[in-house]
Amino acid sequence: MLLKKYVNPQYYENLRRFKYSGQNLSILYNWFLGDMAQWVVDQLPKTVAPNLITIAGFCNLLTAFALIFILNPMFDQDLPQWASLYIAWSIFVYQTLDNADGKQARRTKQSTALGMLMDHGSDCTATWIAGLLYINAFKITFTPFNMLTAIGVSFLGFYFGVYCQQHTGVFQLGVINGVDEGLPTLQFFFVLTAIMSSQFWLNEIQLTNSFSIQYNTVLLALTISGCIVTIIQFCYPVFKKMNWNILTILKSLSLPITLMITFISLTYLSPTNVLSKWFHIYVLTIGLQWSKMINLWQLAIITKENFSQFSFTWAMTLGSIMLNLMSQFYTHDGLCYIDEVKLIFALLVFSVLSYLHCVTSIVYQLCDILDIYAFSIKYPQ
C-alpha cells in the first residue's frame, strides 16, 4: 500500500491511552459560544460522529476559500458585498461546529486521539485560510510590512498553542484569545464590509494636518495587537519553564524561524518582487506544508514520540525556493535560474499531494490502531 505508517508499533498503547487535556478561559466562550455549540449538539442525534462535525465545519470554510479564488483569483479586485457576507457566515459556522465536535465526542463517549488530530489539524489550516480571506476582503496591500505581518499572524498564532501544549501538556486558551474573541471580531468586520463594500477600508482617518491613516491599517494594527497578546499567553509558561534561556528558546522555535527567513528573503531578495503579485499562492503552498508539520507534531505529542521540526517535504519546499532565490547571483541576467512563478506552482502541486497523502495515511492508520471509523460511530455507547 502507498500509504505511510507514521506511528511505530511501540507507541500504539500511548495512542490508545491518550486523553486530551485542554482549558478554555475565554470570556466569550464561557458566556455565550460554548452554550451555542451545546445547543447545536443537543439538536443532533447521537449517531452523528464528532469527526463528521469537524469536517463539515472545515469544508464549509473551504467553500469561502474557493469562492475568493473564483471571484478574485489575483487578489487585486474588490469582492462582491454578498461574498463578504458569505465569508462571515462561513467563519461563524466553522467556529460553532469547531466548538460542537468536542461536546458531541463527550456526549457519545467517542473522544479519541484521531478526533483531536482532526480538530486541531483543521484549526491550523483554518488560521492561514482566514488570513487570506482577511487580505482579500479588507484591501490589504502587498507591502513588505503587510505581507510579513500576515505571515506572522496567520501562521504563528496556532503554532504557539501547540508549542505550549508540547511543553506544558495542556492546550490552553486565554481569557481573551484569537479564537473565541478573534473570530467573532473578524466576522463583524466581514459583515461591515458586506454593508459598506471593500472600498470602505481605503477611507482615511485624518490624525493631523499632514498625517492620515487608512481604516484597514487600523484594522491591521488591532489584529497584530490581538495576535501578540495570544502568543504571549502561550509563550510565557513555556519560556518560564525553560528558565528564559535564549539558546534553548531559539532551538525550540526552529520551524517558525525557517518560515520567516524564507518569506523575508522572498520579500527583499526576489529580483521580480514575486510576492507582490503571487503572495496568496506562496501562502497556500507553504501553508499546506506547515499544516502537515503541525499535524505530525500533534501526533508526536499524542504518541510521546520524538519529533523533528523538519521533514523532507518541508526542507524540499523551502529549500527549493531559497536555492532558486540564491541562483540569481550566478545568472547573467540577474534573474532566478527557474522562473519564480513556475516554481511556486510546481511546488503547489507537490504540497497538495504531500498534504493529502499525509492526512490520509494518518487517518487510515489511526482508525486501524484504535479500531474506529473516521466519520461514523463503529461502537455506539
PDB file of N, CA, C and O in Angstrom, residues 287-360:
ATOM      1  N   GLY A 287       1.724  26.972   3.279  1.00  0.00           N
ATOM      2  CA  GLY A 287       0.735  26.691   4.311  1.00  0.00           C
ATOM      3  C   GLY A 287       0.375  25.225   4.401  1.00  0.00           C
ATOM      4  O   GLY A 287       0.197  24.678   5.496  1.00  0.00           O
ATOM      5  N   LEU A 288       0.269  24.553   3.268  1.00  0.00           N
ATOM      6  CA  LEU A 288      -0.047  23.128   3.274  1.00  0.00           C
ATOM      7  C   LEU A 288       1.084  22.316   3.919  1.00  0.00           C
ATOM      8  O   LEU A 288       0.824  21.377   4.679  1.00  0.00           O
ATOM      9  N   GLN A 289       2.323  22.694   3.622  1.00  0.00           N
ATOM     10  CA  GLN A 289       3.454  22.020   4.269  1.00  0.00           C
ATOM     11  C   GLN A 289       3.499  22.336   5.766  1.00  0.00           C
ATOM     12  O   GLN A 289       3.840  21.478   6.588  1.00  0.00           O
ATOM     13  N   TRP A 290       3.164  23.565   6.110  1.00  0.00           N
ATOM     14  CA  TRP A 290       3.102  23.983   7.513  1.00  0.00           C
ATOM     15  C   TRP A 290       2.050  23.160   8.268  1.00  0.00           C
ATOM     16  O   TRP A 290       2.313  22.647   9.362  1.00  0.00           O
ATOM     17  N   SER A 291       0.864  23.026   7.679  1.00  0.00           N
ATOM     18  CA  SER A 291      -0.203  22.250   8.313  1.00  0.00           C
ATOM     19  C   SER A 291       0.200  20.789   8.472  1.00  0.00           C
ATOM     20  O   SER A 291      -0.117  20.148   9.483  1.00  0.00           O
ATOM     21  N   LYS A 292       0.902  20.263   7.475  1.00  0.00           N
ATOM     22  CA  LYS A 292       1.382  18.888   7.578  1.00  0.00           C
ATOM     23  C   LYS A 292       2.329  18.739   8.761  1.00  0.00           C
ATOM     24  O   LYS A 292       2.213  17.783   9.553  1.00  0.00           O
ATOM     25  N   MET A 293       3.255  19.676   8.922  1.00  0.00           N
ATOM     26  CA  MET A 293       4.202  19.602  10.029  1.00  0.00           C
ATOM     27  C   MET A 293       3.501  19.700  11.378  1.00  0.00           C
ATOM     28  O   MET A 293       3.842  18.990  12.329  1.00  0.00           O
ATOM     29  N   ILE A 294       2.511  20.586  11.477  1.00  0.00           N
ATOM     30  CA  ILE A 294       1.779  20.720  12.749  1.00  0.00           C
ATOM     31  C   ILE A 294       1.013  19.442  13.056  1.00  0.00           C
ATOM     32  O   ILE A 294       0.939  19.009  14.219  1.00  0.00           O
ATOM     33  N   ASN A 295       0.432  18.816  12.028  1.00  0.00           N
ATOM     34  CA  ASN A 295      -0.262  17.542  12.240  1.00  0.00           C
ATOM     35  C   ASN A 295       0.688  16.480  12.769  1.00  0.00           C
ATOM     36  O   ASN A 295       0.351  15.724  13.705  1.00  0.00           O
ATOM     37  N   LEU A 296       1.872  16.404  12.187  1.00  0.00           N
ATOM     38  CA  LEU A 296       2.856  15.417  12.642  1.00  0.00           C
ATOM     39  C   LEU A 296       3.333  15.732  14.057  1.00  0.00           C
ATOM     40  O   LEU A 296       3.598  14.825  14.854  1.00  0.00           O
ATOM     41  N   TRP A 297       3.437  17.002  14.364  1.00  0.00           N
ATOM     42  CA  TRP A 297       3.831  17.426  15.712  1.00  0.00           C
ATOM     43  C   TRP A 297       2.769  17.007  16.732  1.00  0.00           C
ATOM     44  O   TRP A 297       3.086  16.475  17.802  1.00  0.00           O
ATOM     45  N   GLN A 298       1.497  17.245  16.389  1.00  0.00           N
ATOM     46  CA  GLN A 298       0.408  16.833  17.268  1.00  0.00           C
ATOM     47  C   GLN A 298       0.418  15.317  17.479  1.00  0.00           C
ATOM     48  O   GLN A 298       0.211  14.834  18.594  1.00  0.00           O
ATOM     49  N   LEU A 299       0.679  14.594  16.401  1.00  0.00           N
ATOM     50  CA  LEU A 299       0.727  13.138  16.512  1.00  0.00           C
ATOM     51  C   LEU A 299       1.852  12.698  17.443  1.00  0.00           C
ATOM     52  O   LEU A 299       1.682  11.773  18.248  1.00  0.00           O
ATOM     53  N   ALA A 300       2.992  13.379  17.360  1.00  0.00           N
ATOM     54  CA  ALA A 300       4.120  13.047  18.233  1.00  0.00           C
ATOM     55  C   ALA A 300       3.791  13.357  19.695  1.00  0.00           C
ATOM     56  O   ALA A 300       4.208  12.629  20.603  1.00  0.00           O
ATOM     57  N   ILE A 301       3.051  14.427  19.941  1.00  0.00           N
ATOM     58  CA  ILE A 301       2.631  14.756  21.306  1.00  0.00           C
ATOM     59  C   ILE A 301       1.732  13.649  21.857  1.00  0.00           C
ATOM     60  O   ILE A 301       1.853  13.230  23.008  1.00  0.00           O
ATOM     61  N   ILE A 302       0.827  13.172  21.012  1.00  0.00           N
ATOM     62  CA  ILE A 302      -0.107  12.126  21.421  1.00  0.00           C
ATOM     63  C   ILE A 302       0.618  10.820  21.730  1.00  0.00           C
ATOM     64  O   ILE A 302       0.372  10.180  22.761  1.00  0.00           O
ATOM     65  N   THR A 303       1.530  10.427  20.849  1.00  0.00           N
ATOM     66  CA  THR A 303       2.196   9.135  20.998  1.00  0.00           C
ATOM     67  C   THR A 303       3.437   9.190  21.890  1.00  0.00           C
ATOM     68  O   THR A 303       4.002   8.161  22.232  1.00  0.00           O
ATOM     69  N   LYS A 304       3.861  10.424  22.213  1.00  0.00           N
ATOM     70  CA  LYS A 304       5.058  10.655  23.023  1.00  0.00           C
ATOM     71  C   LYS A 304       6.332  10.209  22.308  1.00  0.00           C
ATOM     72  O   LYS A 304       7.290   9.755  22.931  1.00  0.00           O
ATOM     73  N   GLU A 305       6.305  10.342  20.993  1.00  0.00           N
ATOM     74  CA  GLU A 305       7.493  10.081  20.198  1.00  0.00           C
ATOM     75  C   GLU A 305       8.329  11.345  20.086  1.00  0.00           C
ATOM     76  O   GLU A 305       7.829  12.452  20.297  1.00  0.00           O
ATOM     77  N   ASN A 306       9.600  11.175  19.750  1.00  0.00           N
ATOM     78  CA  ASN A 306      10.445  12.332  19.470  1.00  0.00           C
ATOM     79  C   ASN A 306       9.984  12.970  18.159  1.00  0.00           C
ATOM     80  O   ASN A 306       9.580  12.275  17.226  1.00  0.00           O
ATOM     81  N   PHE A 307      10.057  14.279  18.105  1.00  0.00           N
ATOM     82  CA  PHE A 307       9.584  14.987  16.916  1.00  0.00           C
ATOM     83  C   PHE A 307      10.657  15.934  16.404  1.00  0.00           C
ATOM     84  O   PHE A 307      11.217  16.732  17.156  1.00  0.00           O
ATOM     85  N   SER A 308      10.937  15.819  15.110  1.00  0.00           N
ATOM     86  CA  SER A 308      11.844  16.754  14.458  1.00  0.00           C
ATOM     87  C   SER A 308      11.013  17.795  13.736  1.00  0.00           C
ATOM     88  O   SER A 308      10.065  17.458  13.015  1.00  0.00           O
ATOM     89  N   GLN A 309      11.354  19.074  13.930  1.00  0.00           N
ATOM     90  CA  GLN A 309      10.569  20.135  13.328  1.00  0.00           C
ATOM     91  C   GLN A 309      10.848  20.286  11.833  1.00  0.00           C
ATOM     92  O   GLN A 309      10.372  21.235  11.214  1.00  0.00           O
ATOM     93  N   PHE A 310      11.567  19.362  11.257  1.00  0.00           N
ATOM     94  CA  PHE A 310      11.833  19.397   9.821  1.00  0.00           C
ATOM     95  C   PHE A 310      11.493  18.037   9.217  1.00  0.00           C
ATOM     96  O   PHE A 310      11.605  17.010   9.861  1.00  0.00           O
ATOM     97  N   SER A 311      11.053  18.080   7.995  1.00  0.00           N
ATOM     98  CA  SER A 311      10.782  16.856   7.258  1.00  0.00           C
ATOM     99  C   SER A 311      11.332  17.036   5.851  1.00  0.00           C
ATOM    100  O   SER A 311      11.699  18.144   5.447  1.00  0.00           O
ATOM    101  N   PHE A 312      11.368  15.951   5.100  1.00  0.00           N
ATOM    102  CA  PHE A 312      11.871  16.016   3.731  1.00  0.00           C
ATOM    103  C   PHE A 312      11.044  16.995   2.896  1.00  0.00           C
ATOM    104  O   PHE A 312      11.597  17.806   2.145  1.00  0.00           O
ATOM    105  N   THR A 313       9.722  16.921   3.019  1.00  0.00           N
ATOM    106  CA  THR A 313       8.870  17.776   2.177  1.00  0.00           C
ATOM    107  C   THR A 313       8.980  19.244   2.572  1.00  0.00           C
ATOM    108  O   THR A 313       8.933  20.133   1.722  1.00  0.00           O
ATOM    109  N   TRP A 314       9.122  19.505   3.880  1.00  0.00           N
ATOM    110  CA  TRP A 314       9.295  20.897   4.344  1.00  0.00           C
ATOM    111  C   TRP A 314      10.624  21.446   3.824  1.00  0.00           C
ATOM    112  O   TRP A 314      10.687  22.555   3.288  1.00  0.00           O
ATOM    113  N   ALA A 315      11.681  20.652   3.980  1.00  0.00           N
ATOM    114  CA  ALA A 315      13.003  21.074   3.517  1.00  0.00           C
ATOM    115  C   ALA A 315      13.026  21.230   2.002  1.00  0.00           C
ATOM    116  O   ALA A 315      13.642  22.170   1.474  1.00  0.00           O
ATOM    117  N   MET A 316      12.354  20.345   1.288  1.00  0.00           N
ATOM    118  CA  MET A 316      12.349  20.425  -0.169  1.00  0.00           C
ATOM    119  C   MET A 316      11.608  21.671  -0.650  1.00  0.00           C
ATOM    120  O   MET A 316      12.070  22.357  -1.570  1.00  0.00           O
ATOM    121  N   THR A 317      10.484  21.978  -0.015  1.00  0.00           N
ATOM    122  CA  THR A 317       9.689  23.144  -0.428  1.00  0.00           C
ATOM    123  C   THR A 317      10.445  24.431  -0.176  1.00  0.00           C
ATOM    124  O   THR A 317      10.661  25.247  -1.084  1.00  0.00           O
ATOM    125  N   LEU A 318      10.861  24.644   1.078  1.00  0.00           N
ATOM    126  CA  LEU A 318      11.574  25.880   1.411  1.00  0.00           C
ATOM    127  C   LEU A 318      12.952  25.902   0.781  1.00  0.00           C
ATOM    128  O   LEU A 318      13.421  26.961   0.331  1.00  0.00           O
ATOM    129  N   GLY A 319      13.625  24.747   0.735  1.00  0.00           N
ATOM    130  CA  GLY A 319      14.953  24.685   0.139  1.00  0.00           C
ATOM    131  C   GLY A 319      14.936  25.025  -1.337  1.00  0.00           C
ATOM    132  O   GLY A 319      15.828  25.737  -1.828  1.00  0.00           O
ATOM    133  N   SER A 320      13.938  24.546  -2.066  1.00  0.00           N
ATOM    134  CA  SER A 320      13.825  24.851  -3.494  1.00  0.00           C
ATOM    135  C   SER A 320      13.645  26.345  -3.722  1.00  0.00           C
ATOM    136  O   SER A 320      14.251  26.933  -4.624  1.00  0.00           O
ATOM    137  N   ILE A 321      12.803  26.951  -2.879  1.00  0.00           N
ATOM    138  CA  ILE A 321      12.563  28.395  -3.003  1.00  0.00           C
ATOM    139  C   ILE A 321      13.839  29.175  -2.723  1.00  0.00           C
ATOM    140  O   ILE A 321      14.208  30.092  -3.469  1.00  0.00           O
ATOM    141  N   MET A 322      14.547  28.799  -1.660  1.00  0.00           N
ATOM    142  CA  MET A 322      15.748  29.534  -1.264  1.00  0.00           C
ATOM    143  C   MET A 322      16.889  29.331  -2.258  1.00  0.00           C
ATOM    144  O   MET A 322      17.594  30.286  -2.617  1.00  0.00           O
ATOM    145  N   LEU A 323      17.099  28.101  -2.712  1.00  0.00           N
ATOM    146  CA  LEU A 323      18.179  27.838  -3.675  1.00  0.00           C
ATOM    147  C   LEU A 323      17.928  28.570  -4.991  1.00  0.00           C
ATOM    148  O   LEU A 323      18.854  29.135  -5.590  1.00  0.00           O
ATOM    149  N   ASN A 324      16.672  28.563  -5.417  1.00  0.00           N
ATOM    150  CA  ASN A 324      16.343  29.278  -6.645  1.00  0.00           C
ATOM    151  C   ASN A 324      16.548  30.776  -6.473  1.00  0.00           C
ATOM    152  O   ASN A 324      17.016  31.466  -7.385  1.00  0.00           O
ATOM    153  N   LEU A 325      16.221  31.272  -5.281  1.00  0.00           N
ATOM    154  CA  LEU A 325      16.404  32.692  -4.994  1.00  0.00           C
ATOM    155  C   LEU A 325      17.887  33.065  -5.029  1.00  0.00           C
ATOM    156  O   LEU A 325      18.273  34.115  -5.563  1.00  0.00           O
ATOM    157  N   MET A 326      18.738  32.188  -4.500  1.00  0.00           N
ATOM    158  CA  MET A 326      20.173  32.449  -4.492  1.00  0.00           C
ATOM    159  C   MET A 326      20.792  32.350  -5.883  1.00  0.00           C
ATOM    160  O   MET A 326      21.838  32.946  -6.162  1.00  0.00           O
ATOM    161  N   SER A 327      20.130  31.593  -6.774  1.00  0.00           N
ATOM    162  CA  SER A 327      20.692  31.386  -8.106  1.00  0.00           C
ATOM    163  C   SER A 327      20.782  32.676  -8.915  1.00  0.00           C
ATOM    164  O   SER A 327      21.540  32.751  -9.886  1.00  0.00           O
ATOM    165  N   GLN A 328      20.013  33.717  -8.523  1.00  0.00           N
ATOM    166  CA  GLN A 328      20.053  34.985  -9.259  1.00  0.00           C
ATOM    167  C   GLN A 328      21.459  35.597  -9.265  1.00  0.00           C
ATOM    168  O   GLN A 328      21.808  36.354 -10.179  1.00  0.00           O
ATOM    169  N   PHE A 329      22.250  35.273  -8.254  1.00  0.00           N
ATOM    170  CA  PHE A 329      23.588  35.840  -8.153  1.00  0.00           C
ATOM    171  C   PHE A 329      24.594  35.141  -9.080  1.00  0.00           C
ATOM    172  O   PHE A 329      25.746  35.564  -9.179  1.00  0.00           O
ATOM    173  N   TYR A 330      24.134  34.075  -9.752  1.00  0.00           N
ATOM    174  CA  TYR A 330      25.020  33.314 -10.628  1.00  0.00           C
ATOM    175  C   TYR A 330      24.512  33.254 -12.071  1.00  0.00           C
ATOM    176  O   TYR A 330      25.050  32.514 -12.884  1.00  0.00           O
ATOM    177  N   THR A 331      23.464  34.018 -12.369  1.00  0.00           N
ATOM    178  CA  THR A 331      22.949  34.065 -13.737  1.00  0.00           C
ATOM    179  C   THR A 331      23.343  35.385 -14.384  1.00  0.00           C
ATOM    180  O   THR A 331      23.474  36.408 -13.704  1.00  0.00           O
ATOM    181  N   HIS A 332      23.501  35.385 -15.702  1.00  0.00           N
ATOM    182  CA  HIS A 332      23.989  36.584 -16.393  1.00  0.00           C
ATOM    183  C   HIS A 332      22.965  37.705 -16.425  1.00  0.00           C
ATOM    184  O   HIS A 332      23.324  38.876 -16.520  1.00  0.00           O
ATOM    185  N   ASP A 333      21.649  37.363 -16.320  1.00  0.00           N
ATOM    186  CA  ASP A 333      20.617  38.404 -16.389  1.00  0.00           C
ATOM    187  C   ASP A 333      20.102  38.839 -15.021  1.00  0.00           C
ATOM    188  O   ASP A 333      19.227  39.692 -14.921  1.00  0.00           O
ATOM    189  N   GLY A 334      20.643  38.267 -13.959  1.00  0.00           N
ATOM    190  CA  GLY A 334      20.218  38.649 -12.616  1.00  0.00           C
ATOM    191  C   GLY A 334      18.880  38.095 -12.186  1.00  0.00           C
ATOM    192  O   GLY A 334      18.357  38.462 -11.134  1.00  0.00           O
ATOM    193  N   LEU A 335      18.306  37.196 -12.975  1.00  0.00           N
ATOM    194  CA  LEU A 335      17.041  36.554 -12.620  1.00  0.00           C
ATOM    195  C   LEU A 335      17.308  35.160 -12.061  1.00  0.00           C
ATOM    196  O   LEU A 335      18.393  34.599 -12.258  1.00  0.00           O
ATOM    197  N   CYS A 336      16.317  34.619 -11.374  1.00  0.00           N
ATOM    198  CA  CYS A 336      16.476  33.279 -10.816  1.00  0.00           C
ATOM    199  C   CYS A 336      16.584  32.253 -11.941  1.00  0.00           C
ATOM    200  O   CYS A 336      16.039  32.444 -13.033  1.00  0.00           O
ATOM    201  N   TYR A 337      17.287  31.170 -11.666  1.00  0.00           N
ATOM    202  CA  TYR A 337      17.515  30.136 -12.685  1.00  0.00           C
ATOM    203  C   TYR A 337      16.189  29.558 -13.179  1.00  0.00           C
ATOM    204  O   TYR A 337      16.000  29.326 -14.378  1.00  0.00           O
ATOM    205  N   ILE A 338      15.252  29.309 -12.243  1.00  0.00           N
ATOM    206  CA  ILE A 338      13.908  28.836 -12.598  1.00  0.00           C
ATOM    207  C   ILE A 338      12.935  29.984 -12.366  1.00  0.00           C
ATOM    208  O   ILE A 338      13.000  30.655 -11.331  1.00  0.00           O
ATOM    209  N   ASP A 339      12.058  30.221 -13.302  1.00  0.00           N
ATOM    210  CA  ASP A 339      11.055  31.264 -13.142  1.00  0.00           C
ATOM    211  C   ASP A 339      10.318  31.074 -11.817  1.00  0.00           C
ATOM    212  O   ASP A 339       9.813  29.989 -11.517  1.00  0.00           O
ATOM    213  N   GLU A 340      10.249  32.123 -11.001  1.00  0.00           N
ATOM    214  CA  GLU A 340       9.701  32.015  -9.651  1.00  0.00           C
ATOM    215  C   GLU A 340       8.232  31.624  -9.635  1.00  0.00           C
ATOM    216  O   GLU A 340       7.766  30.932  -8.723  1.00  0.00           O
ATOM    217  N   VAL A 341       7.483  32.071 -10.621  1.00  0.00           N
ATOM    218  CA  VAL A 341       6.056  31.739 -10.687  1.00  0.00           C
ATOM    219  C   VAL A 341       5.867  30.277 -11.063  1.00  0.00           C
ATOM    220  O   VAL A 341       5.065  29.551 -10.456  1.00  0.00           O
ATOM    221  N   LYS A 342       6.621  29.809 -12.061  1.00  0.00           N
ATOM    222  CA  LYS A 342       6.532  28.403 -12.467  1.00  0.00           C
ATOM    223  C   LYS A 342       6.940  27.482 -11.316  1.00  0.00           C
ATOM    224  O   LYS A 342       6.339  26.431 -11.091  1.00  0.00           O
ATOM    225  N   LEU A 343       7.985  27.892 -10.577  1.00  0.00           N
ATOM    226  CA  LEU A 343       8.455  27.068  -9.460  1.00  0.00           C
ATOM    227  C   LEU A 343       7.388  26.945  -8.384  1.00  0.00           C
ATOM    228  O   LEU A 343       7.129  25.843  -7.883  1.00  0.00           O
ATOM    229  N   ILE A 344       6.745  28.065  -8.023  1.00  0.00           N
ATOM    230  CA  ILE A 344       5.786  28.001  -6.924  1.00  0.00           C
ATOM    231  C   ILE A 344       4.556  27.198  -7.305  1.00  0.00           C
ATOM    232  O   ILE A 344       3.981  26.486  -6.472  1.00  0.00           O
ATOM    233  N   PHE A 345       4.146  27.237  -8.562  1.00  0.00           N
ATOM    234  CA  PHE A 345       3.004  26.424  -8.970  1.00  0.00           C
ATOM    235  C   PHE A 345       3.371  24.944  -8.997  1.00  0.00           C
ATOM    236  O   PHE A 345       2.541  24.084  -8.671  1.00  0.00           O
ATOM    237  N   ALA A 346       4.598  24.626  -9.370  1.00  0.00           N
ATOM    238  CA  ALA A 346       5.057  23.227  -9.312  1.00  0.00           C
ATOM    239  C   ALA A 346       5.096  22.752  -7.860  1.00  0.00           C
ATOM    240  O   ALA A 346       4.670  21.625  -7.541  1.00  0.00           O
ATOM    241  N   LEU A 347       5.595  23.608  -6.971  1.00  0.00           N
ATOM    242  CA  LEU A 347       5.632  23.261  -5.547  1.00  0.00           C
ATOM    243  C   LEU A 347       4.233  23.184  -4.943  1.00  0.00           C
ATOM    244  O   LEU A 347       4.002  22.423  -4.003  1.00  0.00           O
ATOM    245  N   LEU A 348       3.294  23.965  -5.483  1.00  0.00           N
ATOM    246  CA  LEU A 348       1.910  23.905  -5.002  1.00  0.00           C
ATOM    247  C   LEU A 348       1.317  22.523  -5.256  1.00  0.00           C
ATOM    248  O   LEU A 348       0.680  21.934  -4.362  1.00  0.00           O
ATOM    249  N   VAL A 349       1.541  21.995  -6.446  1.00  0.00           N
ATOM    250  CA  VAL A 349       1.064  20.639  -6.756  1.00  0.00           C
ATOM    251  C   VAL A 349       1.712  19.630  -5.809  1.00  0.00           C
ATOM    252  O   VAL A 349       1.042  18.747  -5.256  1.00  0.00           O
ATOM    253  N   PHE A 350       3.015  19.780  -5.591  1.00  0.00           N
ATOM    254  CA  PHE A 350       3.740  18.896  -4.674  1.00  0.00           C
ATOM    255  C   PHE A 350       3.170  18.987  -3.256  1.00  0.00           C
ATOM    256  O   PHE A 350       2.974  17.967  -2.586  1.00  0.00           O
ATOM    257  N   SER A 351       2.879  20.202  -2.791  1.00  0.00           N
ATOM    258  CA  SER A 351       2.357  20.397  -1.436  1.00  0.00           C
ATOM    259  C   SER A 351       0.969  19.811  -1.268  1.00  0.00           C
ATOM    260  O   SER A 351       0.656  19.204  -0.236  1.00  0.00           O
ATOM    261  N   VAL A 352       0.110  19.988  -2.273  1.00  0.00           N
ATOM    262  CA  VAL A 352      -1.240  19.425  -2.208  1.00  0.00           C
ATOM    263  C   VAL A 352      -1.173  17.906  -2.086  1.00  0.00           C
ATOM    264  O   VAL A 352      -1.821  17.303  -1.217  1.00  0.00           O
ATOM    265  N   LEU A 353      -0.376  17.273  -2.944  1.00  0.00           N
ATOM    266  CA  LEU A 353      -0.261  15.817  -2.920  1.00  0.00           C
ATOM    267  C   LEU A 353       0.369  15.330  -1.621  1.00  0.00           C
ATOM    268  O   LEU A 353      -0.064  14.333  -1.033  1.00  0.00           O
ATOM    269  N   SER A 354       1.395  16.044  -1.163  1.00  0.00           N
ATOM    270  CA  SER A 354       2.086  15.670   0.070  1.00  0.00           C
ATOM    271  C   SER A 354       1.158  15.775   1.279  1.00  0.00           C
ATOM    272  O   SER A 354       1.114  14.878   2.133  1.00  0.00           O
ATOM    273  N   TYR A 355       0.406  16.871   1.340  1.00  0.00           N
ATOM    274  CA  TYR A 355      -0.514  17.088   2.464  1.00  0.00           C
ATOM    275  C   TYR A 355      -1.618  16.035   2.472  1.00  0.00           C
ATOM    276  O   TYR A 355      -1.908  15.430   3.517  1.00  0.00           O
ATOM    277  N   LEU A 356      -2.237  15.788   1.330  1.00  0.00           N
ATOM    278  CA  LEU A 356      -3.319  14.806   1.257  1.00  0.00           C
ATOM    279  C   LEU A 356      -2.823  13.404   1.577  1.00  0.00           C
ATOM    280  O   LEU A 356      -3.514  12.630   2.256  1.00  0.00           O
ATOM    281  N   HIS A 357      -1.614  13.073   1.121  1.00  0.00           N
ATOM    282  CA  HIS A 357      -1.047  11.753   1.420  1.00  0.00           C
ATOM    283  C   HIS A 357      -0.809  11.594   2.918  1.00  0.00           C
ATOM    284  O   HIS A 357      -1.117  10.540   3.502  1.00  0.00           O
ATOM    285  N   CYS A 358      -0.292  12.643   3.553  1.00  0.00           N
ATOM    286  CA  CYS A 358      -0.026  12.599   4.995  1.00  0.00           C
ATOM    287  C   CYS A 358      -1.319  12.430   5.782  1.00  0.00           C
ATOM    288  O   CYS A 358      -1.429  11.558   6.656  1.00  0.00           O
ATOM    289  N   VAL A 359      -2.311  13.259   5.487  1.00  0.00           N
ATOM    290  CA  VAL A 359      -3.574  13.222   6.226  1.00  0.00           C
ATOM    291  C   VAL A 359      -4.269  11.874   6.038  1.00  0.00           C
ATOM    292  O   VAL A 359      -4.753  11.269   7.006  1.00  0.00           O
ATOM    293  N   THR A 360      -4.310  11.397   4.797  1.00  0.00           N
ATOM    294  CA  THR A 360      -4.957  10.112   4.521  1.00  0.00           C
ATOM    295  C   THR A 360      -4.244   8.973   5.253  1.00  0.00           C
ATOM    296  O   THR A 360      -4.887   8.090   5.829  1.00  0.00           O
TER     297      THR A 360
END
